[in-house]
Amino acid sequence: MRKLTVSLIAALAAAGCTLAPKYDRPAAPVPQTFPSGAAYRADAAAPKTAKAAADIGWREFFTDARLQQLIELTLANNRDLRVAALNVQAARAQYRIQRADLLPTLSATASESVQSVPPYLNSPRLPIPSVIRQDNAGVGFTAYELDLFGRIRSLNHEKLEQYFGYEETRRSSQISLVAEVADGYLTLLADQELLRITEETLKSDNDSYTLTQRMLESGQATELDLRQAESAVDTARASLAQFTRQIAQDLNALQLLVGAPLPEGVSNGPPLEQQSFLEELPAGLPSDLLGRRPDILSAEHSLRAANANIGAARAAFFPSVSLTGNFGTASTELSGLFASGSRNWSFSPAISLPIFAGGANVANLDLAKVQKNVQVAQYEKSIQTAFREVADALAARGTLQQQIEAQRALVASSGASYRLSEMRFHSGVDAYLTVLDSQRTLYSAQQGLVSVELTRLQNLVGLYKALGGGWKEADSRVARVAADGR
């Protein structure tokens, strides 16, 4: 027994190694710096000492109190995020199940067997059947595999990396959700601004229609002028219905994201031009994304899991040693089960050496290697996607402010042109068609300004998301909600 114990300890110590290949992180298949040029000159002025986006909490980035409330409600009630958090808990449980295979499973057993033996089978022969009774009680383990070549340990590493991957996926879902709520809120504000512009345009069109009708009665305008004024009113009414519908749909979309009734006053937020987000977000280097972006980290954990799976596939080529043992008591009578001299024990080691499997082990190893190559490609693709998202956001940040300034100038000039055309029409110099054309230009310019302002703010949200920001200040909240199952 002493030699056996020493052998078991040595075998367990040797089980710490695996046959998995050494993991080397693939090189990032992107340039070492983000693009530069005319579109990125605003980024060059960004302060070098500013805090990284991944270290900026969403409360620090989004300053609108209504938006902060929406995000907080979303993180507590959104069902997709809740499912992502529960998936993390499920992956953790699967890892614990796999880890349990590293240790023997001890079980306490008790059994009784009664057997009637025919006379001709008795030795010596008896004239009547004999009854054989046996009672057993003990503690033991069955088919415990010694992990000499790291098969179980490799599977354990695979489950652990999958668990880490699910955790990063949850963070990525949370970042995307925060950005989606911000985009939905900004879209609501933009549609409300468009509705206000349309209401002002409709009021102006109604006033022009009434004035044109009076001018027609006095002979200063034609029937065509009146019909053109009427068409402008109808066009504005159609746009008013459109934006009214869009606002209702924006609220419905926000409520789905939040997962709960919207708070009162969510529609009374400040206009887009008064929204301000933290713009000092230095991009850093593309290599920084490897530790900031949860989707990249999740892809790397999947790659590590595939690497560990190769170790399990390699171990299938080597012998498998399993142990079965039991220690207890045995007696022919229940009353004597724990009597002196009833001790009973058994120990049954077994070894299995693969000789012929029809190529299954080779195929499993080839499959594990192919799956790792797939994960390498997906990991590299996630890096390239992150690089493109950040570069696009930086290009937009460098040019959108200039576009807004140009659009504001266009609105101002279009407004002056519209006022002049109205004066000329009222003076009888031009037909109403000139007024109508000027008004359409002004209305289009105003809509364009709202659209560009919305794009600029959404781009800042996108840059914040692309740099890995948006998960701090909420991880504990999400985990607590998932644990409560609310």
Coordinates of C-alpha atoms in Angstrom, one line a residue:
M1 CA 0.0 0.0 0.0
R2 CA 2.9 2.3 0.7
K3 CA 4.4 1.8 -2.7
L4 CA 1.0 2.2 -4.3
T5 CA 0.5 5.6 -2.5
V6 CA 3.9 6.8 -3.6
S7 CA 3.1 5.8 -7.2
L8 CA -0.2 7.6 -7.1
I9 CA 1.4 10.8 -5.8
A10 CA 4.1 10.7 -8.6
A11 CA 1.4 10.1 -11.2
L12 CA -0.6 13.0 -10.0
A13 CA 2.5 15.3 -10.0
A14 CA 3.3 14.3 -13.6
A15 CA -0.3 15.2 -14.6
G16 CA 0.5 18.9 -14.5
C17 CA 1.8 18.9 -18.0
T18 CA -0.2 19.1 -21.2
L19 CA 0.5 18.4 -24.9
A20 CA -1.0 21.7 -26.0
P21 CA 1.3 23.7 -28.3
K22 CA 2.9 26.8 -26.8
Y23 CA 0.5 29.8 -27.4
D24 CA 1.9 32.7 -29.3
R25 CA -0.3 35.7 -30.0
P26 CA -0.6 36.3 -33.7
A27 CA 0.8 39.6 -35.0
A28 CA -1.8 42.4 -35.5
P29 CA -2.4 42.5 -39.3
V30 CA -2.8 46.3 -39.3
P31 CA -0.5 49.3 -39.6
Q32 CA 1.3 50.4 -36.5
T33 CA -0.4 53.8 -36.5
F34 CA -3.8 55.1 -37.5
P35 CA -4.1 57.0 -40.9
S36 CA -3.1 60.6 -41.1
G37 CA -4.0 63.3 -43.6
A38 CA -6.4 66.2 -44.1
A39 CA -9.3 64.2 -42.7
Y40 CA -7.4 63.5 -39.4
R41 CA -5.9 66.9 -38.7
A42 CA -8.3 67.6 -35.8
D43 CA -7.2 64.4 -34.1
A44 CA -3.6 65.6 -34.2
A45 CA -4.5 68.4 -31.8
A46 CA -6.0 66.0 -29.2
P47 CA -4.2 66.2 -25.9
K48 CA -1.6 63.4 -25.4
T49 CA -2.3 63.1 -21.7
A50 CA -6.0 62.6 -21.9
K51 CA -7.5 59.5 -20.3
A52 CA -8.0 56.5 -22.5
A53 CA -11.6 55.8 -23.6
A54 CA -11.6 52.4 -21.9
D55 CA -10.9 54.2 -18.6
I56 CA -13.7 56.7 -19.0
G57 CA -17.0 55.7 -17.4
W58 CA -20.2 56.3 -19.4
R59 CA -21.4 58.7 -16.8
E60 CA -18.3 60.8 -17.4
F61 CA -18.7 60.7 -21.1
F62 CA -22.5 61.3 -21.4
T63 CA -23.4 64.4 -19.4
D64 CA -27.1 64.6 -20.2
A65 CA -29.0 63.5 -17.0
R66 CA -31.9 62.1 -19.1
L67 CA -29.5 60.0 -21.1
Q68 CA -27.7 58.8 -18.0
Q69 CA -31.0 57.7 -16.6
L70 CA -31.9 55.8 -19.8
I71 CA -28.6 54.0 -19.8
E72 CA -28.9 53.0 -16.1
L73 CA -32.4 51.6 -16.7
T74 CA -31.2 49.8 -19.8
L75 CA -28.3 48.1 -17.9
A76 CA -30.8 46.9 -15.3
N77 CA -33.6 45.7 -17.5
N78 CA -32.4 44.9 -21.1
R79 CA -33.1 41.3 -21.8
D80 CA -30.3 40.8 -24.3
L81 CA -27.7 42.0 -21.7
R82 CA -29.3 39.8 -19.1
V83 CA -29.0 36.7 -21.4
A84 CA -25.3 37.6 -22.0
A85 CA -24.7 37.8 -18.2
L86 CA -26.4 34.5 -17.7
N87 CA -24.3 32.9 -20.4
V88 CA -21.3 33.9 -18.4
Q89 CA -22.7 32.1 -15.4
A90 CA -23.4 29.0 -17.5
A91 CA -19.9 29.0 -18.9
R92 CA -18.5 29.3 -15.4
A93 CA -20.6 26.3 -14.3
Q94 CA -19.4 24.3 -17.3
Y95 CA -15.8 25.1 -16.4
R96 CA -16.3 23.9 -12.8
I97 CA -17.9 20.7 -14.1
Q98 CA -14.9 20.0 -16.4
R99 CA -12.4 20.9 -13.6
A100 CA -14.0 18.3 -11.3
D101 CA -12.6 15.6 -13.6
L102 CA -9.1 16.3 -12.3
L103 CA -10.1 14.8 -9.0
P104 CA -11.5 11.4 -8.2
T105 CA -15.2 11.2 -7.4
L106 CA -15.7 9.5 -4.0
S107 CA -19.0 7.7 -3.3
A108 CA -20.3 5.9 -0.3
T109 CA -22.2 2.7 -1.2
A110 CA -24.2 0.1 0.6
S111 CA -25.6 -3.0 -1.0
E112 CA -27.2 -6.3 -0.2
S113 CA -27.5 -9.4 -2.5
V114 CA -29.4 -12.6 -1.9
Q115 CA -29.0 -15.6 -4.2
S116 CA -30.6 -19.0 -4.3
V117 CA -28.3 -21.7 -5.7
P118 CA -29.8 -25.0 -7.1
P119 CA -28.7 -28.3 -5.3
Y120 CA -26.7 -29.5 -8.3
L121 CA -24.5 -26.4 -8.2
N122 CA -23.7 -26.6 -4.5
S123 CA -20.4 -27.9 -3.4
P124 CA -20.7 -30.2 -1.7
R125 CA -24.0 -31.2 -3.1
L126 CA -27.0 -30.6 -0.8
P127 CA -30.4 -32.0 -1.1
I128 CA -32.1 -28.6 -1.0
P129 CA -31.2 -25.2 -2.6
S130 CA -28.9 -23.0 -0.7
V131 CA -29.4 -19.3 -0.1
I132 CA -26.3 -17.0 -0.3
R133 CA -26.5 -13.6 1.3
Q134 CA -23.9 -10.8 1.2
D135 CA -24.0 -7.3 2.6
N136 CA -21.5 -4.6 1.7
A137 CA -20.8 -1.0 2.8
G138 CA -17.8 1.1 1.8
V139 CA -16.3 4.2 0.2
G140 CA -14.6 4.2 -3.1
F141 CA -14.0 5.7 -6.5
T142 CA -14.6 4.3 -10.0
A143 CA -12.6 4.7 -13.2
Y144 CA -10.6 7.7 -12.1
E145 CA -8.4 8.7 -15.0
L146 CA -4.8 9.7 -14.2
D147 CA -4.1 12.7 -16.4
L148 CA -0.6 11.6 -17.3
F149 CA -0.6 13.3 -20.7
G150 CA -2.8 16.3 -19.9
R151 CA -5.9 15.4 -21.8
I152 CA -8.3 16.4 -19.0
R153 CA -6.2 19.4 -18.1
S154 CA -6.3 20.6 -21.7
L155 CA -10.1 20.2 -21.7
N156 CA -10.1 22.2 -18.5
H157 CA -8.1 25.0 -20.0
E158 CA -10.4 25.0 -23.0
K159 CA -13.5 25.5 -20.8
L160 CA -11.7 28.2 -18.8
E161 CA -10.8 30.2 -21.9
Q162 CA -14.4 29.8 -23.2
Y163 CA -15.6 31.2 -19.8
F164 CA -13.3 34.2 -20.2
G165 CA -14.5 34.6 -23.8
Y166 CA -18.1 34.8 -22.6
E167 CA -17.2 37.4 -20.0
E168 CA -15.6 39.6 -22.7
T169 CA -18.6 39.0 -25.0
R170 CA -20.8 40.3 -22.2
R171 CA -18.7 43.4 -21.9
S172 CA -18.8 43.9 -25.7
S173 CA -22.6 43.6 -25.6
Q174 CA -22.8 46.1 -22.8
I175 CA -20.6 48.6 -24.7
S176 CA -22.8 48.2 -27.9
L177 CA -25.9 48.6 -25.8
V178 CA -24.8 51.8 -24.2
A179 CA -23.9 53.2 -27.6
E180 CA -27.2 52.0 -29.1
V181 CA -29.2 53.8 -26.3
A182 CA -27.2 57.0 -26.9
D183 CA -27.9 56.8 -30.7
G184 CA -31.6 56.2 -30.1
Y185 CA -31.8 59.1 -27.7
L186 CA -30.0 61.4 -30.1
T187 CA -32.2 60.2 -33.0
L188 CA -35.3 61.1 -30.9
L189 CA -33.9 64.6 -30.3
A190 CA -33.1 65.0 -34.0
D191 CA -36.6 64.0 -35.0
Q192 CA -38.0 66.4 -32.5
E193 CA -35.9 69.2 -33.9
L194 CA -37.1 68.3 -37.4
L195 CA -40.7 68.3 -36.2
R196 CA -40.2 71.8 -34.7
I197 CA -38.7 73.1 -38.0
T198 CA -41.6 71.5 -39.9
E199 CA -44.1 73.2 -37.6
E200 CA -42.5 76.6 -38.2
T201 CA -42.4 75.9 -41.9
L202 CA -46.1 74.9 -41.9
K203 CA -47.0 78.1 -40.0
S204 CA -45.1 80.2 -42.5
D205 CA -46.7 78.4 -45.4
N206 CA -50.2 79.0 -44.0
D207 CA -49.4 82.7 -43.6
S208 CA -48.1 82.8 -47.1
Y209 CA -51.2 81.0 -48.4
T210 CA -53.5 83.4 -46.6
L211 CA -51.6 86.4 -47.9
T212 CA -51.6 85.1 -51.5
Q213 CA -55.3 84.5 -51.3
R214 CA -55.8 88.1 -50.4
M215 CA -53.5 89.3 -53.1
L216 CA -55.4 87.1 -55.6
E217 CA -58.7 88.8 -54.5
S218 CA -57.0 92.3 -55.1
G219 CA -55.6 91.2 -58.4
Q220 CA -51.9 91.3 -57.3
A221 CA -51.4 87.5 -57.6
T222 CA -52.5 84.8 -60.0
E223 CA -54.4 81.5 -59.5
L224 CA -51.1 79.7 -60.1
D225 CA -49.5 81.6 -57.3
L226 CA -52.3 80.5 -55.0
R227 CA -52.0 76.8 -56.0
Q228 CA -48.3 76.9 -55.5
A229 CA -48.7 78.3 -52.0
E230 CA -51.3 75.6 -51.4
S231 CA -48.9 72.9 -52.5
A232 CA -46.3 74.2 -50.1
V233 CA -48.8 73.9 -47.2
D234 CA -49.7 70.3 -48.2
T235 CA -46.0 69.3 -48.4
A236 CA -45.4 70.7 -44.9
R237 CA -48.4 68.9 -43.6
A238 CA -47.2 65.6 -45.0
S239 CA -43.7 66.2 -43.5
L240 CA -45.4 67.0 -40.1
A241 CA -47.2 63.6 -40.1
Q242 CA -44.0 61.9 -41.1
F243 CA -41.9 63.3 -38.2
T244 CA -44.7 62.8 -35.7
R245 CA -44.7 59.1 -36.7
Q246 CA -41.0 58.9 -36.4
I247 CA -40.9 60.4 -32.9
A248 CA -43.5 57.8 -31.8
Q249 CA -41.3 55.0 -33.3
D250 CA -38.2 56.4 -31.7
L251 CA -39.8 56.2 -28.3
N252 CA -40.9 52.6 -29.0
A253 CA -37.4 51.7 -30.0
L254 CA -36.0 53.2 -26.9
Q255 CA -38.5 51.4 -24.7
L256 CA -37.5 48.1 -26.3
L257 CA -33.8 48.8 -25.5
V258 CA -34.5 50.0 -22.0
G259 CA -36.7 46.9 -21.3
A260 CA -39.0 48.9 -19.0
P261 CA -41.4 51.9 -19.3
L262 CA -39.6 55.1 -20.2
P263 CA -39.2 57.7 -17.5
E264 CA -41.2 60.9 -17.6
G265 CA -39.8 63.8 -19.5
V266 CA -37.5 61.7 -21.7
S267 CA -38.8 63.6 -24.7
N268 CA -38.0 67.0 -23.1
G269 CA -34.2 66.8 -23.5
P270 CA -32.1 69.7 -24.7
P271 CA -31.8 70.1 -28.5
L272 CA -28.9 68.6 -30.4
E273 CA -26.9 71.8 -30.6
Q274 CA -26.7 71.9 -26.8
Q275 CA -25.6 68.2 -26.4
S276 CA -21.9 67.9 -25.5
F277 CA -19.9 64.8 -25.1
L278 CA -16.3 64.4 -24.0
E279 CA -14.4 64.9 -27.2
E280 CA -10.9 64.5 -25.8
L281 CA -10.5 60.8 -26.7
P282 CA -7.0 60.1 -27.9
A283 CA -6.9 57.1 -30.2
G284 CA -3.4 56.0 -29.1
L285 CA -1.9 53.2 -31.2
P286 CA -3.7 50.3 -32.9
S287 CA -1.9 47.9 -30.6
D288 CA -3.7 49.5 -27.6
L289 CA -7.0 48.1 -29.0
L290 CA -5.8 44.6 -28.2
G291 CA -6.3 45.2 -24.5
R292 CA -9.3 47.7 -24.7
R293 CA -11.7 46.0 -27.1
P294 CA -13.7 43.2 -25.5
D295 CA -14.5 41.7 -28.8
I296 CA -10.8 41.3 -29.6
L297 CA -10.2 39.8 -26.2
S298 CA -13.1 37.4 -26.7
A299 CA -11.6 36.3 -30.0
E300 CA -8.3 35.7 -28.4
H301 CA -9.8 33.6 -25.7
S302 CA -11.5 31.5 -28.4
L303 CA -8.1 31.1 -30.0
R304 CA -6.6 30.0 -26.7
A305 CA -9.4 27.5 -26.2
A306 CA -8.8 26.0 -29.7
N307 CA -5.1 25.8 -28.8
A308 CA -5.9 23.8 -25.7
N309 CA -8.1 21.5 -27.6
I310 CA -5.1 20.4 -29.7
G311 CA -3.5 19.2 -26.5
A312 CA -6.5 17.0 -25.7
A313 CA -6.5 15.6 -29.3
R314 CA -2.7 14.8 -29.0
A315 CA -3.2 13.0 -25.6
A316 CA -5.6 10.6 -27.3
F317 CA -2.6 8.9 -28.9
F318 CA -1.1 7.9 -25.6
P319 CA -2.1 5.3 -23.0
S320 CA -4.9 6.1 -20.6
V321 CA -4.6 4.9 -17.0
S322 CA -7.7 4.6 -14.8
L323 CA -8.1 3.5 -11.2
T324 CA -11.0 1.9 -9.3
G325 CA -10.8 1.3 -5.6
N326 CA -13.1 0.6 -2.7
F327 CA -12.7 0.2 1.1
G328 CA -15.4 -1.0 3.4
T329 CA -16.9 -4.0 5.1
A330 CA -18.6 -7.2 3.9
S331 CA -20.6 -9.9 5.7
T332 CA -23.0 -12.7 5.0
E333 CA -25.4 -11.1 7.6
L334 CA -26.4 -7.6 8.1
S335 CA -25.7 -7.8 11.9
G336 CA -22.1 -8.7 11.2
L337 CA -21.5 -6.0 8.7
F338 CA -19.4 -3.9 11.1
A339 CA -18.1 -6.8 13.2
S340 CA -14.4 -7.4 13.7
G341 CA -12.7 -9.0 10.7
S342 CA -15.3 -7.8 8.2
R343 CA -12.9 -5.3 6.5
N344 CA -12.9 -5.5 2.8
W345 CA -11.0 -3.5 0.1
S346 CA -10.3 -3.7 -3.6
F347 CA -8.0 -1.9 -6.0
S348 CA -8.2 -2.3 -9.8
P349 CA -5.9 -0.2 -12.0
A350 CA -6.4 -0.4 -15.7
I351 CA -4.5 0.8 -18.7
S352 CA -5.8 1.4 -22.2
L353 CA -3.4 1.7 -25.1
P354 CA -4.9 2.8 -28.5
I355 CA -3.8 0.4 -31.3
F356 CA -6.3 0.9 -34.1
A357 CA -9.1 3.5 -34.2
G358 CA -9.7 3.7 -38.0
G359 CA -7.9 7.0 -38.2
A360 CA -10.3 8.7 -35.8
N361 CA -7.5 10.1 -33.5
V362 CA -5.6 11.5 -36.5
A363 CA -8.7 13.1 -37.9
N364 CA -9.6 14.6 -34.5
L365 CA -6.1 16.1 -34.3
D366 CA -6.4 17.5 -37.8
L367 CA -9.8 18.9 -37.0
A368 CA -8.4 20.6 -33.8
K369 CA -5.6 22.2 -35.8
V370 CA -8.0 23.5 -38.5
Q371 CA -10.3 24.9 -35.8
K372 CA -7.4 26.8 -34.4
N373 CA -6.5 28.2 -37.8
V374 CA -10.1 29.4 -38.1
Q375 CA -9.9 31.1 -34.7
V376 CA -6.6 32.8 -35.8
A377 CA -8.4 34.2 -38.9
Q378 CA -11.3 35.4 -36.8
Y379 CA -9.0 37.0 -34.3
E380 CA -7.1 38.8 -37.0
K381 CA -10.4 39.9 -38.6
S382 CA -11.6 41.3 -35.3
I383 CA -8.4 43.4 -35.1
Q384 CA -8.9 44.7 -38.7
T385 CA -12.5 45.6 -38.0
A386 CA -11.6 47.5 -34.9
F387 CA -8.8 49.4 -36.8
R388 CA -11.3 50.4 -39.5
E389 CA -14.0 51.5 -37.0
V390 CA -11.5 53.7 -35.1
A391 CA -10.0 55.1 -38.3
D392 CA -13.5 55.9 -39.8
A393 CA -14.5 57.6 -36.5
L394 CA -11.3 59.7 -36.4
A395 CA -11.8 60.8 -40.0
A396 CA -15.4 61.8 -39.3
R397 CA -14.3 63.7 -36.1
G398 CA -11.8 65.7 -38.1
T399 CA -14.3 66.8 -40.8
L400 CA -17.8 66.9 -39.4
Q401 CA -17.2 70.2 -37.4
Q402 CA -16.2 71.9 -40.6
Q403 CA -19.2 70.5 -42.4
I404 CA -21.5 71.8 -39.6
E405 CA -20.0 75.3 -39.9
A406 CA -20.6 75.2 -43.7
Q407 CA -24.1 73.9 -43.2
R408 CA -24.9 76.7 -40.7
A409 CA -23.7 79.3 -43.2
L410 CA -25.9 77.6 -45.8
V411 CA -28.9 77.9 -43.5
A412 CA -28.2 81.6 -42.9
S413 CA -27.8 82.4 -46.6
S414 CA -30.9 80.4 -47.5
G415 CA -32.9 82.2 -44.8
A416 CA -31.8 85.6 -46.2
S417 CA -32.7 84.5 -49.7
Y418 CA -36.1 83.3 -48.6
R419 CA -36.9 86.6 -46.9
L420 CA -35.8 88.6 -49.9
S421 CA -37.9 86.4 -52.3
E422 CA -40.9 87.0 -50.1
M423 CA -40.4 90.8 -50.2
R424 CA -40.0 90.7 -54.0
F425 CA -43.2 88.7 -54.3
H426 CA -45.2 91.0 -52.1
S427 CA -43.9 93.9 -54.1
G428 CA -45.0 92.2 -57.3
V429 CA -41.5 91.9 -58.7
D430 CA -41.3 88.0 -58.8
A431 CA -43.8 85.2 -59.0
Y432 CA -44.5 83.0 -56.1
L433 CA -42.4 80.2 -57.7
T434 CA -39.3 82.1 -56.6
V435 CA -40.6 82.1 -53.0
L436 CA -41.4 78.4 -53.2
D437 CA -38.0 77.5 -54.5
S438 CA -36.3 79.6 -51.8
Q439 CA -38.4 78.1 -49.1
R440 CA -37.6 74.6 -50.2
T441 CA -33.9 75.4 -50.2
L442 CA -34.1 76.8 -46.7
Y443 CA -36.1 73.8 -45.4
S444 CA -33.6 71.4 -47.0
A445 CA -30.7 73.3 -45.5
Q446 CA -32.3 73.2 -42.0
Q447 CA -32.9 69.5 -42.3
G448 CA -29.3 69.0 -43.5
L449 CA -28.0 70.9 -40.5
V450 CA -29.9 68.7 -38.0
S451 CA -28.7 65.6 -39.9
V452 CA -25.0 66.7 -39.7
E453 CA -25.3 67.6 -36.0
L454 CA -26.8 64.2 -35.4
T455 CA -24.0 62.5 -37.3
R456 CA -21.3 64.4 -35.4
L457 CA -22.7 63.3 -32.0
Q458 CA -23.3 59.7 -33.1
N459 CA -19.7 59.6 -34.4
L460 CA -18.4 60.7 -31.0
V461 CA -20.4 57.9 -29.5
G462 CA -19.1 55.5 -32.1
L463 CA -15.5 56.6 -31.4
Y464 CA -16.0 56.1 -27.7
K465 CA -17.4 52.6 -28.4
A466 CA -14.6 51.7 -31.0
L467 CA -11.9 52.6 -28.4
G468 CA -13.4 50.2 -25.9
G469 CA -15.2 52.7 -23.6
G470 CA -18.7 52.2 -22.1
W471 CA -18.3 49.2 -19.8
K472 CA -17.0 50.8 -16.6
E473 CA -19.4 51.8 -13.8
A474 CA -21.9 49.0 -14.8
D475 CA -20.2 45.6 -14.5
S476 CA -21.2 45.0 -10.9
R477 CA -24.7 46.2 -11.7
V478 CA -25.1 43.8 -14.6
A479 CA -23.7 40.9 -12.6
R480 CA -26.0 41.6 -9.7
V481 CA -29.1 41.8 -11.9
A482 CA -28.2 38.5 -13.6
A483 CA -27.7 36.8 -10.2
D484 CA -31.0 38.0 -8.9
G485 CA -32.7 36.8 -12.1
R486 CA -35.0 39.9 -12.2

